[in-house]
mmCIF file of C-alpha atoms and ligand atoms in Angstrom:
data_model
loop_
_atom_site.group_PDB
_atom_site.id
_atom_site.type_symbol
_atom_site.label_atom_id
_atom_site.label_comp_id
_atom_site.label_asym_id
_atom_site.label_seq_id
_atom_site.Cartn_x
_atom_site.Cartn_y
_atom_site.Cartn_z
ATOM 1 C CA MET A 1 22.835 5.853 -30.409
ATOM 2 C CA ASP A 2 21.607 2.280 -29.988
ATOM 3 C CA PRO A 3 23.274 0.953 -26.827
ATOM 4 C CA VAL A 4 23.163 -2.681 -27.948
ATOM 5 C CA ARG A 5 24.975 -1.862 -31.169
ATOM 6 C CA THR A 6 27.495 0.292 -29.327
ATOM 7 C CA PHE A 7 28.077 -2.563 -26.888
ATOM 8 C CA LEU A 8 28.739 -4.906 -29.794
ATOM 9 C CA GLN A 9 31.120 -2.449 -31.439
ATOM 10 C CA THR A 10 32.921 -1.685 -28.172
ATOM 11 C CA PHE A 11 33.283 -5.183 -26.756
ATOM 12 C CA GLY A 12 33.014 -7.347 -29.872
ATOM 13 C CA ALA A 13 30.025 -9.420 -28.693
ATOM 14 C CA PRO A 14 26.391 -8.624 -27.798
ATOM 15 C CA PRO A 15 25.223 -8.097 -24.195
ATOM 16 C CA GLU A 16 23.644 -10.997 -22.323
ATOM 17 C CA VAL A 17 21.477 -8.852 -20.056
ATOM 18 C CA MET A 18 20.174 -5.294 -19.972
ATOM 19 C CA ARG A 19 18.693 -3.818 -16.801
ATOM 20 C CA PHE A 20 17.278 -0.399 -15.954
ATOM 21 C CA ALA A 21 17.238 1.295 -12.543
ATOM 22 C CA PRO A 22 15.471 4.629 -12.003
ATOM 23 C CA GLY A 23 16.648 7.803 -10.316
ATOM 24 C CA ARG A 24 14.333 9.202 -7.672
ATOM 25 C CA VAL A 25 12.832 12.406 -6.436
ATOM 26 C CA ASN A 26 12.189 12.705 -2.731
ATOM 27 C CA LEU A 27 8.767 14.291 -2.142
ATOM 28 C CA ILE A 28 9.398 14.786 1.569
ATOM 29 C CA GLY A 29 11.527 13.327 4.390
ATOM 30 C CA GLU A 30 14.931 14.923 3.871
ATOM 31 C CA HIS A 31 17.946 13.948 5.978
ATOM 32 C CA THR A 32 15.806 11.495 7.941
ATOM 33 C CA ASP A 33 17.097 8.335 6.273
ATOM 34 C CA TYR A 34 20.327 8.168 8.265
ATOM 35 C CA ASN A 35 18.399 8.956 11.445
ATOM 36 C CA GLY A 36 16.095 5.939 11.361
ATOM 37 C CA GLY A 37 13.134 7.912 10.013
ATOM 38 C CA TYR A 38 10.587 7.880 7.219
ATOM 39 C CA VAL A 39 11.129 9.102 3.649
ATOM 40 C CA LEU A 40 8.681 9.515 0.774
ATOM 41 C CA PRO A 41 10.547 9.211 -2.526
ATOM 42 C CA CYS A 42 9.154 8.491 -5.956
ATOM 43 C CA ALA A 43 11.017 6.675 -8.725
ATOM 44 C CA LEU A 44 11.574 8.649 -11.923
ATOM 45 C CA SER A 45 11.205 7.569 -15.511
ATOM 46 C CA MET A 46 14.799 8.818 -15.900
ATOM 47 C CA GLY A 47 17.415 6.290 -14.847
ATOM 48 C CA VAL A 48 20.500 4.300 -15.764
ATOM 49 C CA THR A 49 20.580 1.241 -18.037
ATOM 50 C CA CYS A 50 23.335 -1.336 -17.642
ATOM 51 C CA LEU A 51 24.239 -3.795 -20.388
ATOM 52 C CA CYS A 52 26.378 -6.727 -19.357
ATOM 53 C CA ARG A 53 28.206 -9.721 -20.749
ATOM 54 C CA ARG A 54 30.280 -12.182 -18.774
ATOM 55 C CA ARG A 55 33.954 -12.678 -19.678
ATOM 56 C CA GLU A 56 36.186 -15.723 -19.538
ATOM 57 C CA ASP A 57 38.943 -13.892 -17.636
ATOM 58 C CA ARG A 58 38.943 -11.925 -14.365
ATOM 59 C CA LYS A 59 38.712 -8.436 -15.893
ATOM 60 C CA LEU A 60 35.908 -5.921 -15.541
ATOM 61 C CA ARG A 61 35.733 -3.581 -18.538
ATOM 62 C CA LEU A 62 33.616 -0.467 -17.993
ATOM 63 C CA TYR A 63 32.216 1.913 -20.594
ATOM 64 C CA SER A 64 29.667 4.754 -20.311
ATOM 65 C CA LEU A 65 27.889 6.474 -23.168
ATOM 66 C CA ASP A 66 27.681 9.597 -21.006
ATOM 67 C CA PHE A 67 31.104 9.893 -19.404
ATOM 68 C CA PRO A 68 34.594 9.777 -20.914
ATOM 69 C CA ASP A 69 37.330 7.512 -19.516
ATOM 70 C CA ASP A 70 36.473 3.863 -19.758
ATOM 71 C CA GLY A 71 38.210 1.608 -17.303
ATOM 72 C CA ILE A 72 39.561 -1.868 -16.764
ATOM 73 C CA ILE A 73 39.526 -3.350 -13.297
ATOM 74 C CA GLU A 74 41.219 -6.561 -12.223
ATOM 75 C CA LEU A 75 38.878 -8.544 -9.997
ATOM 76 C CA ASP A 76 41.786 -9.924 -7.996
ATOM 77 C CA ALA A 77 43.608 -6.644 -7.393
ATOM 78 C CA SER A 78 44.068 -6.470 -3.642
ATOM 79 C CA GLU A 79 44.337 -2.692 -3.299
ATOM 80 C CA PRO A 80 41.319 -0.545 -4.180
ATOM 81 C CA GLU A 81 42.140 1.684 -7.126
ATOM 82 C CA LEU A 82 39.295 4.151 -6.752
ATOM 83 C CA GLY A 83 40.354 7.499 -8.138
ATOM 84 C CA GLY A 84 37.392 9.872 -8.150
ATOM 85 C CA ARG A 85 36.064 8.724 -11.512
ATOM 86 C CA TRP A 86 32.660 7.374 -12.557
ATOM 87 C CA THR A 87 34.114 3.861 -12.857
ATOM 88 C CA ASP A 88 34.517 3.889 -9.061
ATOM 89 C CA TYR A 89 30.758 3.257 -8.695
ATOM 90 C CA PRO A 90 30.489 -0.059 -10.571
ATOM 91 C CA ALA A 91 33.871 -1.087 -9.138
ATOM 92 C CA ALA A 92 32.532 -0.342 -5.655
ATOM 93 C CA VAL A 93 29.406 -2.411 -6.328
ATOM 94 C CA VAL A 94 31.569 -5.381 -7.295
ATOM 95 C CA ARG A 95 33.488 -5.043 -4.019
ATOM 96 C CA SER A 96 30.205 -4.790 -2.091
ATOM 97 C CA LEU A 97 28.952 -7.964 -3.730
ATOM 98 C CA ALA A 98 31.972 -9.749 -2.303
ATOM 99 C CA VAL A 99 31.313 -8.264 1.153
ATOM 100 C CA PHE A 100 27.712 -9.530 0.878
ATOM 101 C CA GLY A 101 28.949 -13.033 0.188
ATOM 102 C CA ALA A 102 28.093 -12.938 -3.523
ATOM 103 C CA PRO A 103 31.497 -12.468 -5.167
ATOM 104 C CA LEU A 104 31.687 -12.490 -8.969
ATOM 105 C CA THR A 105 32.951 -15.797 -10.294
ATOM 106 C CA GLY A 106 34.392 -14.165 -13.407
ATOM 107 C CA GLY A 107 34.915 -10.916 -15.263
ATOM 108 C CA ALA A 108 32.371 -8.896 -17.232
ATOM 109 C CA ASP A 109 31.971 -6.185 -19.849
ATOM 110 C CA LEU A 110 29.614 -3.470 -18.621
ATOM 111 C CA MET A 111 28.155 -0.546 -20.532
ATOM 112 C CA PHE A 112 26.005 2.253 -19.118
ATOM 113 C CA LYS A 113 23.533 4.703 -20.570
ATOM 114 C CA GLY A 114 21.918 7.221 -18.239
ATOM 115 C CA SER A 115 19.205 9.873 -18.389
ATOM 116 C CA VAL A 116 19.377 11.226 -14.823
ATOM 117 C CA PRO A 117 21.246 14.534 -14.731
ATOM 118 C CA PRO A 118 24.277 13.706 -12.549
ATOM 119 C CA GLY A 119 25.007 15.682 -9.409
ATOM 120 C CA SER A 120 21.488 17.166 -9.213
ATOM 121 C CA GLY A 121 20.122 15.343 -6.188
ATOM 122 C CA LEU A 122 18.085 12.919 -8.321
ATOM 123 C CA SER A 123 20.429 10.062 -7.434
ATOM 124 C CA SER A 124 22.120 9.151 -10.649
ATOM 125 C CA SER A 125 24.745 7.463 -8.487
ATOM 126 C CA ALA A 126 22.195 5.167 -6.820
ATOM 127 C CA ALA A 127 20.640 4.366 -10.213
ATOM 128 C CA LEU A 128 24.112 3.508 -11.487
ATOM 129 C CA GLU A 129 24.847 1.279 -8.497
ATOM 130 C CA VAL A 130 21.505 -0.503 -8.571
ATOM 131 C CA ALA A 131 21.578 -1.009 -12.364
ATOM 132 C CA THR A 132 25.060 -2.505 -11.994
ATOM 133 C CA GLY A 133 23.901 -4.813 -9.212
ATOM 134 C CA MET A 134 20.788 -5.918 -11.125
ATOM 135 C CA ALA A 135 22.704 -6.671 -14.309
ATOM 136 C CA LEU A 136 25.457 -8.595 -12.502
ATOM 137 C CA SER A 137 22.910 -10.484 -10.401
ATOM 138 C CA ASP A 138 21.113 -11.592 -13.566
ATOM 139 C CA ALA A 139 24.232 -12.367 -15.580
ATOM 140 C CA PHE A 140 25.848 -14.428 -12.807
ATOM 141 C CA GLY A 141 22.622 -15.892 -11.414
ATOM 142 C CA LEU A 142 23.181 -14.348 -7.974
ATOM 143 C CA GLY A 143 19.432 -14.096 -7.304
ATOM 144 C CA LEU A 144 19.694 -10.903 -5.250
ATOM 145 C CA SER A 145 16.450 -9.290 -4.051
ATOM 146 C CA GLY A 146 15.618 -5.606 -4.482
ATOM 147 C CA SER A 147 16.293 -4.937 -0.833
ATOM 148 C CA GLU A 148 19.674 -6.698 -1.058
ATOM 149 C CA LEU A 149 20.580 -4.731 -4.189
ATOM 150 C CA ALA A 150 19.715 -1.518 -2.342
ATOM 151 C CA ARG A 151 21.930 -2.450 0.614
ATOM 152 C CA ILE A 152 24.764 -3.470 -1.702
ATOM 153 C CA GLY A 153 24.521 -0.079 -3.454
ATOM 154 C CA GLN A 154 24.485 1.776 -0.152
ATOM 155 C CA LEU A 155 27.495 -0.168 1.091
ATOM 156 C CA ALA A 156 29.310 0.661 -2.153
ATOM 157 C CA GLU A 157 28.666 4.343 -1.607
ATOM 158 C CA ASN A 158 29.416 4.320 2.143
ATOM 159 C CA ARG A 159 32.482 2.162 2.277
ATOM 160 C CA PHE A 160 34.148 2.572 -1.097
ATOM 161 C CA ILE A 161 32.990 5.914 -2.537
ATOM 162 C CA GLY A 162 33.126 7.607 0.859
ATOM 163 C CA VAL A 163 29.637 9.162 0.893
ATOM 164 C CA ASN A 164 27.996 8.340 4.174
ATOM 165 C CA CYS A 165 24.445 8.291 2.715
ATOM 166 C CA GLY A 166 21.385 6.533 4.115
ATOM 167 C CA ILE A 167 19.388 3.797 2.383
ATOM 168 C CA MET A 168 16.713 5.925 0.667
ATOM 169 C CA ASP A 169 18.275 6.484 -2.759
ATOM 170 C CA GLN A 170 19.252 2.913 -3.481
ATOM 171 C CA PHE A 171 16.030 1.549 -2.010
ATOM 172 C CA ALA A 172 13.840 3.835 -4.115
ATOM 173 C CA SER A 173 15.873 2.923 -7.181
ATOM 174 C CA ALA A 174 15.738 -0.833 -6.548
ATOM 175 C CA LEU A 175 12.078 -1.096 -5.520
ATOM 176 C CA GLY A 176 10.306 2.083 -6.595
ATOM 177 C CA THR A 177 7.895 2.518 -9.488
ATOM 178 C CA PRO A 178 7.148 5.793 -11.298
ATOM 179 C CA TYR A 179 4.005 7.740 -10.273
ATOM 180 C CA ASN A 180 3.937 5.998 -6.917
ATOM 181 C CA ALA A 181 5.206 7.588 -3.747
ATOM 182 C CA MET A 182 7.042 5.060 -1.584
ATOM 183 C CA LEU A 183 6.713 5.497 2.157
ATOM 184 C CA LEU A 184 9.812 3.800 3.525
ATOM 185 C CA ASN A 185 10.682 3.207 7.147
ATOM 186 C CA THR A 186 14.469 3.381 6.953
ATOM 187 C CA GLN A 187 14.817 1.627 10.301
ATOM 188 C CA THR A 188 12.829 -1.529 9.481
ATOM 189 C CA LEU A 189 12.899 -1.248 5.643
ATOM 190 C CA GLU A 190 9.123 -1.744 5.569
ATOM 191 C CA TYR A 191 7.529 0.155 2.734
ATOM 192 C CA SER A 192 4.221 0.854 1.018
ATOM 193 C CA PHE A 193 3.126 2.684 -2.112
ATOM 194 C CA THR A 194 0.607 5.447 -2.645
ATOM 195 C CA PRO A 195 -0.241 6.309 -6.249
ATOM 196 C CA ILE A 196 0.016 9.969 -7.184
ATOM 197 C CA ASP A 197 -3.241 11.001 -8.841
ATOM 198 C CA LEU A 198 -1.817 12.800 -11.854
ATOM 199 C CA SER A 199 -5.244 14.119 -12.823
ATOM 200 C CA ARG A 200 -5.055 16.292 -9.695
ATOM 201 C CA ALA A 201 -1.365 17.005 -9.102
ATOM 202 C CA VAL A 202 1.833 16.630 -11.092
ATOM 203 C CA PRO A 203 5.287 16.570 -9.494
ATOM 204 C CA VAL A 204 7.499 19.005 -11.399
ATOM 205 C CA ILE A 205 11.238 18.990 -10.750
ATOM 206 C CA VAL A 206 13.186 22.189 -11.341
ATOM 207 C CA ASN A 207 16.957 21.903 -11.621
ATOM 208 C CA SER A 208 18.837 24.919 -10.277
ATOM 209 C CA MET A 209 21.876 23.702 -12.241
ATOM 210 C CA VAL A 210 23.966 24.318 -9.125
ATOM 211 C CA LYS A 211 26.004 21.132 -8.598
ATOM 212 C CA HIS A 212 25.823 19.770 -5.105
ATOM 213 C CA SER A 213 28.817 18.058 -3.620
ATOM 214 C CA LEU A 214 27.379 15.649 -1.090
ATOM 215 C CA ALA A 215 30.722 14.111 -0.258
ATOM 216 C CA SER A 216 31.728 17.539 0.994
ATOM 217 C CA SER A 217 32.456 18.142 4.623
ATOM 218 C CA ALA A 218 29.071 19.790 5.254
ATOM 219 C CA TYR A 219 27.259 16.481 4.870
ATOM 220 C CA ASN A 220 29.569 14.683 7.238
ATOM 221 C CA ASP A 221 29.241 17.620 9.665
ATOM 222 C CA ARG A 222 25.470 17.123 9.696
ATOM 223 C CA ARG A 223 25.904 13.460 10.471
ATOM 224 C CA ARG A 224 28.203 14.253 13.368
ATOM 225 C CA GLU A 225 25.775 16.864 14.678
ATOM 226 C CA CYS A 226 22.937 14.313 14.549
ATOM 227 C CA GLU A 227 25.048 11.859 16.536
ATOM 228 C CA ALA A 228 25.811 14.540 19.104
ATOM 229 C CA ALA A 229 22.101 15.377 19.391
ATOM 230 C CA LEU A 230 21.185 11.717 19.843
ATOM 231 C CA SER A 231 23.700 11.105 22.576
ATOM 232 C CA ALA A 232 22.488 14.189 24.472
ATOM 233 C CA LEU A 233 18.825 13.134 24.171
ATOM 234 C CA LYS A 234 19.666 9.580 25.230
ATOM 235 C CA SER A 235 20.896 10.909 28.567
ATOM 236 C CA ARG A 236 17.290 11.876 29.345
ATOM 237 C CA LEU A 237 15.323 9.238 27.421
ATOM 238 C CA ASP A 238 17.035 6.260 25.813
ATOM 239 C CA LYS A 239 15.928 5.702 22.200
ATOM 240 C CA PRO A 240 17.840 4.115 19.318
ATOM 241 C CA THR A 241 17.605 6.898 16.693
ATOM 242 C CA LEU A 242 16.759 10.602 16.453
ATOM 243 C CA CYS A 243 13.545 9.824 14.592
ATOM 244 C CA ALA A 244 12.363 7.579 17.420
ATOM 245 C CA TYR A 245 11.698 10.753 19.459
ATOM 246 C CA THR A 246 8.287 12.334 18.918
ATOM 247 C CA PRO A 247 8.038 16.114 18.507
ATOM 248 C CA GLU A 248 6.380 16.217 21.952
ATOM 249 C CA GLU A 249 9.246 14.329 23.578
ATOM 250 C CA PHE A 250 11.708 16.640 21.866
ATOM 251 C CA GLU A 251 9.756 19.643 23.088
ATOM 252 C CA SER A 252 10.101 18.463 26.674
ATOM 253 C CA ILE A 253 13.675 17.156 26.750
ATOM 254 C CA GLY A 254 15.373 18.961 23.811
ATOM 255 C CA GLY A 255 16.814 21.509 26.239
ATOM 256 C CA VAL A 256 19.386 18.893 27.244
ATOM 257 C CA ILE A 257 21.198 19.670 23.975
ATOM 258 C CA ALA A 258 23.577 22.449 24.953
ATOM 259 C CA ASP A 259 24.806 23.480 21.517
ATOM 260 C CA GLU A 260 22.300 25.692 19.724
ATOM 261 C CA THR A 261 23.286 24.483 16.234
ATOM 262 C CA VAL A 262 23.023 20.838 17.238
ATOM 263 C CA TYR A 263 19.605 21.585 18.767
ATOM 264 C CA ARG A 264 18.343 23.017 15.471
ATOM 265 C CA ARG A 265 19.672 20.031 13.511
ATOM 266 C CA ALA A 266 17.712 17.680 15.775
ATOM 267 C CA ARG A 267 14.614 19.871 15.551
ATOM 268 C CA HIS A 268 14.724 19.573 11.772
ATOM 269 C CA VAL A 269 15.139 15.797 11.752
ATOM 270 C CA ILE A 270 12.419 15.096 14.316
ATOM 271 C CA SER A 271 9.903 17.536 12.820
ATOM 272 C CA GLU A 272 10.672 16.348 9.277
ATOM 273 C CA ASN A 273 9.961 12.771 10.256
ATOM 274 C CA ASP A 274 6.611 13.847 11.652
ATOM 275 C CA ARG A 275 5.840 15.870 8.511
ATOM 276 C CA THR A 276 6.663 12.880 6.329
ATOM 277 C CA LEU A 277 4.152 10.632 8.090
ATOM 278 C CA LYS A 278 1.519 13.361 7.917
ATOM 279 C CA ALA A 279 2.269 13.989 4.248
ATOM 280 C CA ALA A 280 1.925 10.294 3.385
ATOM 281 C CA GLU A 281 -1.458 10.269 5.082
ATOM 282 C CA ALA A 282 -2.502 13.454 3.264
ATOM 283 C CA LEU A 283 -1.490 11.909 -0.073
ATOM 284 C CA ARG A 284 -3.463 8.729 0.666
ATOM 285 C CA GLU A 285 -6.517 10.845 1.463
ATOM 286 C CA ASN A 286 -5.958 13.149 -1.517
ATOM 287 C CA ARG A 287 -5.578 16.214 0.721
ATOM 288 C CA LEU A 288 -3.151 17.920 -1.622
ATOM 289 C CA ASN A 289 -3.286 21.338 0.010
ATOM 290 C CA ASP A 290 -2.188 19.748 3.273
ATOM 291 C CA PHE A 291 0.526 17.844 1.454
ATOM 292 C CA GLY A 292 1.760 21.065 -0.153
ATOM 293 C CA ARG A 293 1.810 22.936 3.150
ATOM 294 C CA LEU A 294 4.000 20.206 4.628
ATOM 295 C CA MET A 295 6.374 20.525 1.657
ATOM 296 C CA ASN A 296 6.661 24.264 2.283
ATOM 297 C CA LEU A 297 7.350 23.690 5.983
ATOM 298 C CA SER A 298 9.971 21.108 5.059
ATOM 299 C CA HIS A 299 11.776 23.646 2.907
ATOM 300 C CA ALA A 300 11.783 26.248 5.669
ATOM 301 C CA SER A 301 13.158 23.715 8.144
ATOM 302 C CA LEU A 302 15.915 22.623 5.747
ATOM 303 C CA ARG A 303 16.790 26.244 5.096
ATOM 304 C CA ASP A 304 16.715 27.574 8.669
ATOM 305 C CA ASP A 305 17.365 24.626 10.990
ATOM 306 C CA TYR A 306 19.356 22.162 8.908
ATOM 307 C CA GLU A 307 21.013 24.849 6.752
ATOM 308 C CA VAL A 308 21.452 22.764 3.608
ATOM 309 C CA SER A 309 19.715 25.070 1.149
ATOM 310 C CA CYS A 310 21.313 27.814 -0.944
ATOM 311 C CA PRO A 311 20.089 31.118 -2.443
ATOM 312 C CA GLU A 312 19.159 29.485 -5.755
ATOM 313 C CA LEU A 313 17.028 26.757 -4.133
ATOM 314 C CA ASP A 314 15.406 29.289 -1.783
ATOM 315 C CA PHE A 315 14.514 31.476 -4.726
ATOM 316 C CA LEU A 316 13.028 28.570 -6.709
ATOM 317 C CA ALA A 317 11.029 27.259 -3.736
ATOM 318 C CA GLU A 318 9.712 30.640 -2.678
ATOM 319 C CA THR A 319 8.805 31.690 -6.216
ATOM 320 C CA ALA A 320 6.894 28.435 -6.674
ATOM 321 C CA GLN A 321 5.166 28.675 -3.304
ATOM 322 C CA ASN A 322 3.763 32.071 -4.332
ATOM 323 C CA ALA A 323 2.639 30.905 -7.788
ATOM 324 C CA GLU A 324 -0.911 30.065 -8.896
ATOM 325 C CA GLY A 325 -1.784 26.380 -8.962
ATOM 326 C CA VAL A 326 1.148 25.190 -6.863
ATOM 327 C CA PHE A 327 0.254 23.053 -3.824
ATOM 328 C CA GLY A 328 3.754 23.189 -2.393
ATOM 329 C CA ALA A 329 7.442 23.381 -3.209
ATOM 330 C CA ARG A 330 10.690 22.452 -1.535
ATOM 331 C CA MET A 331 14.311 21.667 -2.179
ATOM 332 C CA THR A 332 14.856 17.948 -2.679
ATOM 333 C CA GLY A 333 17.901 15.739 -2.217
ATOM 334 C CA GLY A 334 20.843 16.378 0.033
ATOM 335 C CA GLY A 335 20.977 20.115 -0.661
ATOM 336 C CA PHE A 336 23.607 22.760 -1.416
ATOM 337 C CA GLY A 337 22.269 22.839 -4.986
ATOM 338 C CA GLY A 338 20.400 20.373 -7.157
ATOM 339 C CA CYS A 339 16.645 20.485 -7.589
ATOM 340 C CA THR A 340 13.350 21.611 -6.137
ATOM 341 C CA VAL A 341 10.220 19.466 -6.303
ATOM 342 C CA ASN A 342 6.912 21.203 -6.876
ATOM 343 C CA LEU A 343 3.406 19.775 -6.727
ATOM 344 C CA VAL A 344 1.428 21.540 -9.435
ATOM 345 C CA GLU A 345 -2.162 21.431 -10.765
ATOM 346 C CA PRO A 346 -2.092 19.629 -14.132
ATOM 347 C CA ASP A 347 -3.445 22.511 -16.219
ATOM 348 C CA ARG A 348 -0.948 24.932 -14.631
ATOM 349 C CA VAL A 349 2.157 22.898 -15.312
ATOM 350 C CA GLU A 350 3.109 24.555 -18.575
ATOM 351 C CA SER A 351 2.632 28.127 -17.354
ATOM 352 C CA PHE A 352 4.402 27.296 -14.088
ATOM 353 C CA VAL A 353 7.465 25.967 -15.885
ATOM 354 C CA GLY A 354 7.616 29.005 -18.189
ATOM 355 C CA MET A 355 7.207 31.403 -15.264
ATOM 356 C CA ILE A 356 9.800 29.841 -13.001
ATOM 357 C CA ARG A 357 12.399 29.426 -15.716
ATOM 358 C CA SER A 358 12.163 33.056 -16.774
ATOM 359 C CA ALA A 359 12.176 34.325 -13.172
ATOM 360 C CA TYR A 360 15.287 32.240 -12.466
ATOM 361 C CA LEU A 361 17.008 33.408 -15.634
ATOM 362 C CA LYS A 362 16.316 37.011 -14.707
ATOM 363 C CA ARG A 363 17.550 36.604 -11.132
ATOM 364 C CA PHE A 364 20.587 34.339 -11.627
ATOM 365 C CA GLY A 365 21.287 34.457 -15.368
ATOM 366 C CA VAL A 366 20.990 30.658 -15.532
ATOM 367 C CA GLU A 367 18.655 28.437 -17.585
ATOM 368 C CA ALA A 368 16.932 26.114 -15.121
ATOM 369 C CA LYS A 369 15.769 22.765 -16.486
ATOM 370 C CA ALA A 370 12.392 21.276 -15.640
ATOM 371 C CA TYR A 371 11.361 17.593 -15.603
ATOM 372 C CA ILE A 372 7.664 16.762 -15.516
HETATM 373 P P1 LIG B 401 23.643 12.345 -7.807
HETATM 374 O O1 LIG B 401 23.596 10.979 -7.258
HETATM 375 O O2 LIG B 401 22.846 13.323 -7.012
HETATM 376 O O3 LIG B 401 23.268 12.425 -9.256
HETATM 377 P P2 LIG B 401 26.459 12.045 -7.256
HETATM 378 O O4 LIG B 401 27.564 13.014 -7.200
HETATM 379 O O5 LIG B 401 26.183 11.229 -6.067
HETATM 380 O O6 LIG B 401 25.162 12.856 -7.715
HETATM 381 O O7 LIG B 401 26.709 11.027 -8.463
HETATM 382 C C1 LIG B 401 27.032 11.505 -9.756
HETATM 383 C C2 LIG B 401 28.118 10.647 -10.342
HETATM 384 O O8 LIG B 401 27.595 9.350 -10.719
HETATM 385 C C3 LIG B 401 28.694 11.189 -11.627
HETATM 386 O O9 LIG B 401 29.683 12.163 -11.387
HETATM 387 C C4 LIG B 401 29.280 9.927 -12.266
HETATM 388 O O10 LIG B 401 30.507 9.604 -11.655
HETATM 389 C C5 LIG B 401 28.257 8.870 -11.872
HETATM 390 N N1 LIG B 401 27.267 8.694 -12.963
HETATM 391 C C6 LIG B 401 25.994 9.124 -12.990
HETATM 392 N N2 LIG B 401 25.374 8.780 -14.169
HETATM 393 C C7 LIG B 401 26.293 8.106 -14.892
HETATM 394 C C8 LIG B 401 26.301 7.486 -16.193
HETATM 395 N N3 LIG B 401 25.221 7.523 -16.990
HETATM 396 N N4 LIG B 401 27.451 6.899 -16.609
HETATM 397 C C9 LIG B 401 28.547 6.876 -15.809
HETATM 398 N N5 LIG B 401 28.589 7.439 -14.593
HETATM 399 C C10 LIG B 401 27.505 8.050 -14.117
HETATM 400 MG MG1 LIG B 402 24.394 10.377 -5.373
#
């Protein structure tokens, strides 16, 4: 289906702008982005495209080629009318624009076409938010930068959708480029790119097809536990975020955290931050075995200390870690389902995908999908 033609048929006039924002896969640095730490995501070639045309009135008409239920939103409605539907995301972005001091001066027709599998930890929601922001910024001449679009998307998700996520997803979507790992300091928003040498290693994503539900209480529990850990650590050594503590400092003062679960949560976050910096360095120096080992350690820490994995992800990661030609494998994204990311030798990719899909089918009776 040609989106431009569908736009014309749906709204009766052609779009004025069309913008694409990618989903992302996080190579390493999980659950560090709301603790002031480093992350290492990579933009995907899959993403969300937003087509947009301004309107004379104050209505926002929303249509997706991938989801049923189009919607009409009145820009001047005082009460939020978010109701757990996909249209909440673009509506939330419009509200965030106003909070950022860039309110829309008129209505718009918006149409979306996505290729990121939703609810799989590849951040279709961030791609949707950023694509919306980009298209509206262009159509209304708002001149928003990538970093502003990322913060507007995050605010939309935090304040209006009710998912208390960090900045990684929206930032990777707004400023990332495919085949380049982005090392992002989520505290300062400084970032740099390292190309992934695809002649030596290919990131392969395997979708467990288990839907995560990030908005679930488990995610908010983790955030509370991180806050509890930070306030305990502060009583011995005052630092602004969990990731500001080095593993050595944690080793010496971590005992101040009385609750064993909270202690393990902090141990994950602080060690993961350290692994992320080491992994970025290994990638820069093309030490792929080291990079892979850090991925494997990350998975174990997410499984045992942070407890956000699930049997399906554990099976996929462990099967991959034991396979020929795999540098490393780990769950990626918030957890409780979604995808694993695997770093695989180029000439092993095809056999790896065949092997892991059939092993998964045999064990869980489910067809896993792979994205190369
Ligand atoms: P993730 O971000 O990991 O993919 P989320 O649950 O955060 O998962 O976001 C998924 C939601 O984003 C979908 O349920 C839907 O509401 C919205 N969404 C994603 N892609 C599209 C699309 N192409 N069109 C409309 N809504 C979309
Ligand atoms: Mg999301």
